[in-house]
């Protein structure tokens, strides 16, 4: 697939650069909220909306916002959208608002959102940024949903839908022979680890090789990293026996 | 510094803030009324939950009534079946908001905890214990072990709700708290009004008197004898006897007066002499800062107790940065007469309450050294209570040395 196509921008967030299972970002809310399918979907949708809106607005303002105050500006934009969604949920979907609790507010500090603003939206147009937000949001949602489905169904043997005003679905056999550990924090880490392992296994490339394909755009440490890109990391390491990484970077730029 | 660039930074950031503040204000103007309505519905549902037979509720203006301080809001059942009262009280931690339904006959129709910041969670289900009970029934509801402060506060709040409903219904009720009741009893026993009293730290064994209070300006004492408060004036004459339950003067209690005057005479005549001790006065749990002795051979030890913060053999840190100051008296026969905490520097959440009167420290009253050694410290406040116990035992050790006996070492 053409890596500059609009479809790829969306798809890469869902599969190749899934923020949760590949980039391992936003781990805290993922572990906390993935105890129930309903809360996972709600959190995923809320984060996706914030991602799309903040990416789009930050992209539109990218030429106006000075570099020196870009992070405070991004935080104001993200916090603004999160607060709007919070107020709307409290007014119109109070059960979901209660279900998500403090994690809803904490979307403000979700590193996926700030990371995409910093790595993508400030360098690309509004449409691409919106699509990137959509892809990353769906990727976040899919990962959350996968974790929640495993933890809730295997952990409790039921699907709790009371927050939607519906009766819970009890799953035969599993309701009697469930694994309560999965609903606890250790169970969350266990499922998360297994999912990451599965994604690594079925991914196009494995282990260290796969890391070579990472672009700086998906890396939260890019702004403080002295490397040109992760794909050139191996090359840099072999060439830097006597030189620092920064010197290598300068040499490459000069070349 | 580039002023122009800095100015641009400020302008952009402020502009973004202003735009978002405007957008948020607009969204809030749409959602706020809906949210308020939902909260009001939730509160109404809670009121209905504590009074299931209610046909409706109407607000009551509380400013016209003298009600317990815990009462924050009350609603009258429209058909006259009673009142639903909202109360705010403090238990173990930050506190809790309760709603209690009270029928016109003074029985509780239901109680629930609306919000709470208590730690144990017992308050969430505790309300079910009160349904159908009157004030006496409420007071007989058992507290939950491990959540004593929370459930005690809950129970008191339910009593406050019953009292409030009685007052709102046109009746009269005693809405005083425990401190106020004690103060009123002490004042009544001496025939005073608004006087302040201090509990006397006992250094002599006084037969019959459970506690003695002194009036702060020297007008006399009040002794608690057999559940009655007996006032004794500065000249040593008994004034009045007040029943602790009813706060009424009880006649024909000469024996009580005799006991009280004898007790007060002993207390008033007590003199302490500072004792010099050349031996070791400090261990890892405490430091004895002062030793005093009465003419009858009783000792009073004032000690710095190193409670919370014990790690291994050292006390490394205190919540307040300093130890608590405790005082205890030991009779010549080798029994603890009284204990008092002069300065409580333990954690307010954990060890602190155990050093207060009626807490862990009261377990040592009347105990010998061997009996004090058998007292278990409190699991959730190990450092404080263990240090207190070890401090008492250390005082006994010094007491034995002072009396010419061998120390435990």
XYZ file of C-alpha atoms in Angstrom:
664
model
C 0.000 0.000 0.000
C 1.183 3.515 -0.771
C 2.437 4.887 2.506
C 1.394 8.402 1.535
C -2.219 7.445 0.869
C -5.036 8.657 3.095
C -6.081 5.074 3.823
C -2.606 4.216 5.067
C -2.652 7.207 7.426
C -5.737 5.740 9.046
C -4.672 2.098 8.916
C -1.186 2.590 10.324
C -2.676 3.804 13.617
C -4.834 0.731 13.830
C -2.244 -1.890 12.891
C 1.370 -0.997 12.120
C 1.684 1.783 14.686
C -1.070 0.840 17.074
C -0.501 3.273 19.949
C -1.210 0.728 22.675
C 0.051 -2.590 21.360
C 2.968 -1.442 19.211
C 4.047 1.961 20.509
C 3.080 0.998 24.100
C 1.582 4.424 24.846
C -1.405 5.270 27.061
C -0.818 2.156 29.142
C -2.259 3.573 32.363
C -5.856 4.190 31.196
C -5.746 0.992 29.152
C -5.047 -1.115 32.216
C -7.505 0.815 34.376
C -10.470 1.003 32.031
C -10.216 -2.372 30.335
C -12.111 -4.193 33.080
C -15.384 -3.678 31.238
C -16.282 -3.662 27.552
C -18.682 -0.729 27.922
C -16.131 1.455 29.664
C -13.462 0.449 27.137
C -15.668 1.446 24.192
C -16.672 4.690 25.913
C -13.086 5.573 26.717
C -11.975 4.659 23.197
C -14.642 6.846 21.589
C -13.919 9.762 23.926
C -10.182 9.561 23.251
C -10.791 9.251 19.493
C -12.966 12.370 19.444
C -10.358 14.308 21.396
C -7.608 13.010 19.091
C -9.442 14.015 15.909
C -10.440 17.446 17.221
C -7.093 18.303 18.804
C -5.080 17.029 15.834
C -7.194 19.034 13.411
C -7.101 22.260 15.402
C -3.405 21.998 16.175
C -2.703 21.360 12.517
C -4.761 24.425 11.553
C -2.878 26.525 14.095
C 0.545 25.038 13.405
C 1.816 28.135 11.633
C 0.448 30.476 14.291
C 1.575 28.695 17.440
C 5.188 29.646 18.262
C 7.539 26.744 18.932
C 8.460 27.986 22.378
C 4.902 27.821 23.710
C 3.609 24.979 21.605
C 3.303 22.456 24.458
C 1.199 24.790 26.699
C -0.939 25.612 23.661
C -1.445 21.928 22.878
C -2.373 21.220 26.474
C -4.940 24.038 26.474
C -6.461 22.718 23.240
C -6.531 19.110 24.456
C -7.845 20.054 27.909
C -10.515 22.192 26.264
C -11.790 19.347 24.117
C -11.632 16.874 27.010
C -13.656 19.248 29.205
C -16.250 19.700 26.483
C -16.627 15.929 26.116
C -16.724 15.570 29.878
C -19.556 18.107 30.211
C -21.513 16.556 27.371
C -21.151 13.066 28.805
C -22.168 14.250 32.274
C -25.257 15.898 30.852
C -26.386 13.358 28.308
C -24.757 10.041 29.290
C -24.342 10.320 33.073
C -23.923 6.575 33.586
C -21.003 6.472 31.178
C -19.586 9.594 32.850
C -19.753 7.849 36.232
C -18.332 4.659 34.775
C -15.245 6.368 33.355
C -14.751 8.463 36.486
C -11.448 10.233 36.791
C -9.994 8.521 33.720
C -12.088 10.781 31.532
C -10.342 13.878 32.863
C -7.007 12.148 32.578
C -7.351 11.962 28.784
C -5.754 15.416 28.964
C -2.458 13.855 29.934
C -2.767 10.804 27.701
C 0.575 10.664 25.909
C -0.999 9.357 22.710
C -2.866 12.630 22.204
C -0.013 14.957 23.074
C 2.341 12.665 21.153
C 0.287 12.855 17.948
C -0.046 16.615 18.281
C 3.693 16.987 18.687
C 4.793 14.363 16.176
C 2.180 14.582 13.467
C -0.335 17.398 13.611
C 2.225 20.194 13.867
C 3.929 18.955 10.694
C 0.967 17.954 8.516
C -2.213 19.401 7.087
C -5.583 19.340 8.846
C -7.072 16.502 6.786
C -4.094 14.208 7.246
C -3.970 15.131 10.932
C -7.661 14.378 11.375
C -7.187 11.015 9.638
C -4.153 10.315 11.815
C -6.243 11.121 14.888
C -8.990 8.855 13.620
C -6.573 5.994 12.962
C -4.787 6.340 16.273
C -8.124 6.672 18.084
C -9.507 3.558 16.455
C -6.238 1.779 17.227
C -6.586 2.810 20.872
C -10.229 1.698 20.864
C -9.463 -1.658 19.250
C -6.680 -2.409 21.724
C -8.866 -1.384 24.665
C -11.762 -3.447 23.366
C -9.587 -6.518 22.856
C -8.244 -6.280 26.374
C -11.635 -5.541 27.909
C -13.303 -8.412 26.068
C -10.736 -10.886 27.339
C -10.710 -9.520 30.886
C -14.460 -9.128 31.338
C -15.671 -12.246 29.540
C -13.034 -14.635 30.881
C -12.717 -12.822 34.198
C -16.396 -12.560 35.127
C -18.233 -14.766 32.660
C -20.607 -11.916 31.843
C -20.843 -8.631 29.991
C -22.035 -5.795 32.198
C -24.353 -3.480 30.256
C -26.056 -1.743 33.164
C -24.376 1.568 32.302
C -26.315 1.459 29.027
C -29.574 0.776 30.841
C -29.604 -2.822 29.649
C -29.420 -6.111 31.464
C -26.075 -7.825 31.759
C -25.360 -10.775 29.503
C -24.338 -13.905 31.341
C -22.214 -16.311 29.357
C -22.958 -19.974 30.039
C -20.115 -22.083 31.436
C -17.830 -19.044 31.778
C -20.112 -17.565 34.424
C -19.269 -20.575 36.597
C -15.714 -21.234 35.487
C -14.210 -17.764 35.148
C -10.763 -16.438 36.000
C -11.203 -13.545 38.496
C -7.469 -12.793 38.326
C -8.021 -11.226 34.916
C -10.183 -8.475 36.387
C -7.458 -7.462 38.814
C -4.416 -5.309 38.052
C -2.012 -8.259 37.678
C -4.487 -9.848 35.280
C -4.514 -6.625 33.264
C -0.747 -6.693 32.899
C -0.885 -10.367 31.968
C -3.442 -9.829 29.204
C -1.612 -6.738 27.996
C 1.653 -8.650 27.762
C 0.029 -11.522 25.912
C -1.629 -9.160 23.422
C 1.655 -7.354 22.752
C 3.331 -10.723 22.226
C 0.617 -11.810 19.803
C 0.852 -8.547 17.859
C 4.630 -8.901 17.678
C 4.283 -12.470 16.517
C 1.802 -11.836 13.745
C 3.318 -8.518 12.732
C 5.229 -8.158 9.475
C 8.622 -8.317 11.168
C 9.768 -9.437 14.582
C 11.733 -8.111 17.513
C 14.579 -5.738 16.868
C 14.022 -5.757 13.117
C 10.576 -4.383 13.568
C 11.890 -1.447 15.538
C 13.899 -0.404 12.532
C 10.704 0.477 10.743
C 9.620 2.994 13.361
C 9.550 6.539 12.170
C 10.260 9.430 14.496
C 6.643 10.478 14.049
C 5.435 7.721 16.272
C 8.113 8.114 18.883
C 7.365 10.147 22.007
C 11.089 10.618 22.647
C 11.864 11.997 19.208
C 12.248 15.606 20.348
C 14.978 14.712 22.849
C 16.565 11.928 20.844
C 19.828 12.732 19.068
C 19.265 10.212 16.296
C 18.169 10.941 12.797
C 15.683 8.095 12.850
C 15.329 4.687 14.429
C 15.725 3.010 11.044
C 19.213 4.380 10.840
C 20.005 3.476 14.398
C 22.036 0.374 13.603
C 23.973 2.261 11.007
C 24.660 5.054 13.506
C 25.757 2.694 16.251
C 28.291 0.968 14.002
C 29.606 4.283 12.799
C 29.810 5.868 16.211
C 32.574 3.865 17.770
C 34.697 6.973 18.048
C 32.063 9.661 17.653
C 28.970 10.687 19.565
C 25.514 10.289 18.099
C 25.188 14.030 17.758
C 28.343 14.235 15.764
C 27.062 11.482 13.514
C 23.871 13.384 12.985
C 25.770 16.497 12.003
C 27.934 14.539 9.602
C 24.918 12.991 7.960
C 23.239 16.328 7.583
C 26.356 17.775 6.032
C 26.597 14.814 3.701
C 15.643 38.700 24.901
C 13.421 39.271 21.897
C 10.522 41.233 23.388
C 8.475 41.072 20.225
C 8.746 37.295 20.047
C 7.934 36.901 23.715
C 4.938 39.159 23.277
C 3.731 37.029 20.397
C 4.083 33.898 22.520
C 1.967 35.467 25.232
C -0.659 36.770 22.815
C -1.081 33.408 21.071
C -1.339 31.463 24.296
C -3.778 33.945 25.841
C -5.864 34.012 22.647
C -6.164 30.222 22.633
C -7.134 30.275 26.311
C -9.762 32.956 25.723
C -11.264 31.125 22.755
C -11.497 27.876 24.692
C -12.869 29.625 27.778
C -15.610 31.066 25.576
C -16.382 27.707 23.998
C -16.453 26.025 27.413
C -18.748 28.715 28.784
C -21.118 28.145 25.870
C -21.118 24.362 26.349
C -21.532 24.803 30.090
C -24.568 27.031 29.585
C -26.195 24.129 27.727
C -25.118 21.274 30.003
C -25.220 22.918 33.457
C -29.029 23.061 33.772
C -29.298 19.432 32.677
C -26.607 18.354 35.137
C -28.248 20.321 37.959
C -31.573 18.697 37.176
C -29.985 15.243 37.248
C -28.326 15.953 40.593
C -31.624 17.185 42.028
C -33.346 14.034 40.745
C -30.648 11.882 42.295
C -31.050 13.613 45.657
C -34.847 13.285 45.468
C -34.531 9.596 44.668
C -32.333 9.216 47.725
C -34.905 11.029 49.868
C -37.572 8.692 48.527
C -35.322 5.700 49.215
C -35.123 6.497 52.928
C -38.882 7.048 53.167
C -40.482 4.579 50.733
C -44.078 5.516 51.675
C -43.563 9.210 50.953
C -45.951 10.855 48.522
C -43.703 13.846 48.009
C -41.349 16.210 49.769
C -41.254 19.923 50.427
C -38.274 21.966 51.611
C -38.097 23.127 55.213
C -36.490 26.422 56.210
C -34.067 25.348 58.907
C -33.152 28.862 60.016
C -36.223 29.039 62.239
C -35.181 26.012 64.302
C -32.373 25.149 66.682
C -31.005 21.900 65.267
C -27.888 19.753 65.674
C -24.907 21.135 63.788
C -24.753 18.055 61.578
C -28.152 18.803 59.993
C -27.688 20.502 56.613
C -31.059 20.116 54.926
C -34.472 18.677 55.688
C -37.593 17.914 53.710
C -41.101 17.474 55.075
C -43.168 14.595 53.691
C -46.167 16.298 52.080
C -48.804 14.085 53.720
C -47.272 14.530 57.184
C -45.587 11.143 57.529
C -42.347 12.614 58.790
C -39.099 14.209 57.659
C -36.087 13.257 55.577
C -32.950 14.872 56.942
C -29.601 15.379 55.227
C -26.637 15.391 57.605
C -22.925 15.900 57.210
C -20.668 14.281 59.752
C -17.036 13.343 60.177
C -16.088 9.782 60.975
C -12.646 8.354 60.495
C -11.557 10.424 57.547
C -12.871 13.444 55.687
C -16.507 12.719 56.388
C -19.772 11.586 54.922
C -23.147 12.933 53.876
C -26.132 10.919 55.056
C -29.861 11.112 54.431
C -32.095 9.716 57.157
C -35.861 9.320 57.037
C -37.722 9.738 60.320
C -41.420 8.994 60.780
C -43.655 11.155 62.980
C -43.418 8.585 65.808
C -39.639 9.063 65.902
C -38.695 5.799 64.236
C -36.173 5.669 61.423
C -37.703 4.745 58.062
C -34.342 4.416 56.332
C -30.821 5.756 56.225
C -28.291 5.928 53.448
C -24.863 7.352 52.810
C -24.907 9.714 49.832
C -21.226 10.536 49.623
C -18.319 9.589 51.793
C -14.576 9.745 51.935
C -14.232 7.176 54.680
C -11.746 4.417 54.075
C -13.335 1.210 55.217
C -16.526 1.391 53.179
C -18.683 0.181 56.091
C -20.791 3.338 55.806
C -22.167 2.178 52.460
C -24.200 -0.646 53.964
C -24.490 0.460 57.593
C -27.770 2.343 57.099
C -29.816 -0.865 56.891
C -29.271 -1.437 60.621
C -31.447 1.501 61.638
C -34.732 0.998 59.785
C -37.699 0.689 62.158
C -35.703 1.708 65.239
C -36.437 4.555 67.644
C -33.728 6.596 69.402
C -33.011 3.916 72.037
C -32.947 1.255 69.330
C -30.522 3.321 67.263
C -28.178 3.753 70.221
C -28.155 -0.004 70.749
C -27.016 -0.726 67.176
C -23.566 -2.336 67.306
C -20.586 -0.478 65.921
C -18.539 -2.313 63.320
C -15.138 -3.472 64.559
C -12.383 -1.989 62.419
C -14.618 0.884 61.466
C -15.515 2.167 64.904
C -15.089 5.883 64.297
C -17.073 5.845 61.060
C -19.960 3.782 62.379
C -20.021 5.703 65.646
C -20.323 8.969 63.716
C -23.022 7.403 61.529
C -24.997 6.291 64.586
C -24.704 9.717 66.203
C -25.874 11.342 62.982
C -28.970 9.115 62.912
C -29.734 10.208 66.494
C -29.272 13.815 65.359
C -31.749 13.166 62.550
C -34.338 11.824 65.012
C -33.811 14.864 67.263
C -34.061 17.201 64.268
C -37.278 15.558 63.073
C -38.729 15.893 66.583
C -37.889 19.610 66.702
C -39.157 20.201 63.152
C -42.386 18.395 64.073
C -43.019 20.851 66.888
C -41.622 18.740 69.740
C -38.529 19.253 71.852
C -35.347 17.220 71.886
C -31.956 17.356 73.488
C -29.713 18.347 70.612
C -26.568 18.901 72.648
C -23.420 16.983 71.760
C -21.471 14.972 74.339
C -19.063 17.795 75.218
C -21.943 20.184 75.768
C -23.823 17.688 77.931
C -20.712 17.166 80.079
C -20.153 20.895 80.400
C -23.796 21.452 81.394
C -23.627 18.683 84.007
C -20.422 20.072 85.515
C -21.818 23.595 85.635
C -25.083 22.393 87.151
C -23.240 20.419 89.867
C -21.507 23.590 91.037
C -24.479 25.859 90.357
C -22.566 27.792 87.716
C -23.246 28.813 84.137
C -20.728 28.856 81.295
C -17.777 27.915 83.505
C -15.005 25.842 81.993
C -13.554 22.715 83.541
C -10.453 20.582 83.173
C -10.226 16.906 83.950
C -7.866 16.377 86.875
C -4.923 14.066 86.256
C -5.161 11.683 89.194
C -2.010 10.976 91.150
C -3.707 9.449 94.170
C -5.973 6.454 94.381
C -9.389 7.882 95.217
C -12.012 5.395 96.266
C -15.429 5.795 94.663
C -14.699 8.677 92.330
C -14.298 7.712 88.668
C -13.144 11.151 87.511
C -12.605 14.576 89.058
C -12.912 17.879 87.166
C -11.625 21.216 88.420
C -13.247 24.540 87.604
C -10.624 26.554 85.771
C -10.966 29.711 87.915
C -10.738 27.775 91.194
C -14.397 27.842 92.212
C -14.408 24.156 93.033
C -14.374 20.597 91.794
C -16.884 18.137 90.389
C -16.455 14.429 91.098
C -18.127 11.728 89.027
C -19.381 9.215 91.581
C -21.542 6.270 90.590
C -22.687 8.010 87.400
C -23.637 11.216 89.246
C -21.844 14.555 89.093
C -21.216 15.870 92.595
C -20.148 19.510 92.916
C -17.747 20.446 95.728
C -17.006 24.129 96.249
C -13.627 25.676 96.988
C -14.266 25.288 100.730
C -14.788 21.557 100.387
C -18.555 21.556 100.798
C -20.763 19.471 98.521
C -23.068 21.671 96.422
C -25.363 19.624 94.205
C -25.715 16.143 92.797
C -26.628 15.929 89.126
C -27.815 12.807 87.389
C -25.654 12.286 84.287
C -28.574 10.930 82.287
C -31.301 13.408 83.122
C -29.280 16.446 84.189
C -31.687 16.872 87.077
C -30.849 17.372 90.768
C -31.201 14.149 92.663
C -32.145 14.397 96.343
C -31.071 12.175 99.200
C -27.610 11.288 98.097
C -25.544 12.023 101.200
C -23.337 9.025 100.640
C -22.382 10.301 97.192
C -21.584 13.706 98.644
C -19.396 12.169 101.328
C -17.449 10.156 98.739
C -17.053 13.178 96.504
C -15.876 15.554 99.240
C -13.365 12.953 100.405
C -12.083 12.505 96.855
C -11.842 16.213 96.232
C -10.075 16.744 99.546
C -7.419 14.236 98.504
C -7.046 15.787 95.056
C -6.840 19.331 96.398
C -4.280 18.401 99.031
C -1.966 16.540 96.685
C 1.525 17.975 96.313
C 4.221 16.691 94.032
C 7.932 16.787 94.655
C 10.411 16.380 91.803
C 12.620 13.344 92.117
C 16.226 13.122 90.965
C 17.117 9.881 89.272
C 20.707 9.116 88.324
C 20.058 6.044 86.238
C 19.271 5.706 82.564
C 16.100 7.616 81.601
C 15.898 6.852 77.912
C 15.469 3.877 75.620
C 14.498 3.517 71.986
C 10.825 4.057 72.724
C 10.852 6.979 75.150
C 12.733 9.470 77.264
C 11.604 10.265 80.797
C 11.794 14.044 81.136
C 10.429 14.456 84.655
C 9.781 12.247 87.666
C 7.629 13.467 90.563
C 6.506 11.826 93.773
C 3.608 12.350 96.159
C 3.820 12.187 99.928
C 2.047 8.851 99.760
C 4.779 7.309 97.603
C 3.074 7.493 94.197
C 5.142 8.481 91.189
C 4.305 10.613 88.168
C 6.350 10.131 85.003
C 6.354 12.680 82.193
C 7.823 11.178 79.056
C 8.603 11.910 75.432
C 7.171 8.947 73.569
C 8.644 8.111 70.182
C 5.728 6.559 68.401
C 5.239 6.475 64.684
C 8.347 6.184 62.581
C 10.019 3.298 64.340
C 12.206 1.331 61.986
C 14.293 -1.441 63.408
C 15.947 -0.154 66.545
C 15.632 3.497 65.662
C 12.878 6.048 65.502
C 13.722 7.757 62.287
C 10.841 10.082 61.649
C 7.712 11.415 63.293
C 4.746 12.806 61.415
C 5.268 16.132 63.140
C 9.013 15.817 63.503
C 8.821 15.384 67.288
C 7.669 12.800 69.826
C 4.406 12.858 71.731
C 4.408 13.874 75.395
C 2.663 11.486 77.772
C 2.212 11.402 81.522
C 1.274 8.538 83.797
C 0.998 8.032 87.519
C 1.943 4.804 89.277
C 0.786 4.081 92.810
C 3.127 2.975 95.566
C 1.539 -0.457 95.175
C 2.736 -0.565 91.567
C -0.468 0.053 89.629
C -1.207 2.654 86.962
C -3.476 5.310 88.491
C -4.034 7.594 85.516
C -2.735 8.394 82.046
C -2.881 11.556 80.002
C -1.446 12.680 76.666
C -0.104 16.206 77.039
C 1.012 16.586 73.429
C -0.240 14.241 70.725
C 2.127 14.299 67.775
C 1.059 11.009 66.296
C -0.685 10.757 62.956
C -4.249 12.071 63.190
C -5.396 9.230 60.962
C -3.581 6.323 62.561
C -1.917 6.499 65.964
C -3.301 9.798 67.212
C -6.791 8.680 68.303
C -5.328 5.836 70.376
C -3.526 8.314 72.621
C -6.697 10.200 73.477
C -8.777 9.598 76.601
C -10.835 6.451 76.256
C -8.486 5.092 73.583
C -5.659 2.585 73.876
C -4.105 4.508 76.785
C -7.116 3.770 79.003
C -6.365 0.044 78.805
C -3.516 0.577 81.283
C -5.598 2.075 84.092
C -5.314 0.005 87.261
C -2.812 -2.381 85.683
C 0.356 -3.717 87.282
C 3.602 -4.019 85.347
C 2.898 -7.659 84.501
C -0.659 -6.885 83.437
C 0.512 -3.937 81.320
C 2.970 -6.263 79.602
C 0.086 -8.497 78.551
C -1.822 -5.722 76.781
C -1.775 -6.236 73.030
C -0.947 -3.266 70.882
C -3.308 -2.303 68.074
C -2.545 -3.923 64.737
C -3.235 -0.930 62.508
C -1.278 1.401 64.778
C 1.591 -0.823 65.787
C 4.309 1.792 66.118
C 2.280 4.173 68.261
C 0.609 1.664 70.535
C 3.671 -0.540 70.925
C 5.762 2.488 71.818
C 3.137 3.562 74.340
C 3.122 0.129 75.927
C 6.930 0.022 76.014
C 6.971 3.527 77.537
C 4.654 2.408 80.332
C 6.821 -0.646 80.957
C 9.926 1.571 81.003
C 8.256 3.810 83.584
C 7.597 0.707 85.678
C 11.255 -0.261 85.286
C 12.423 3.108 86.596
C 9.738 2.986 89.287
C 11.150 -0.352 90.486
C 14.672 1.082 90.479
C 13.533 4.132 92.432
C 11.859 1.928 94.993
C 15.118 0.065 95.456
C 14.258 -3.025 93.466
C 16.134 -4.612 90.609
C 15.309 -3.376 87.147
C 14.184 -5.635 84.370
C 17.617 -5.314 82.810
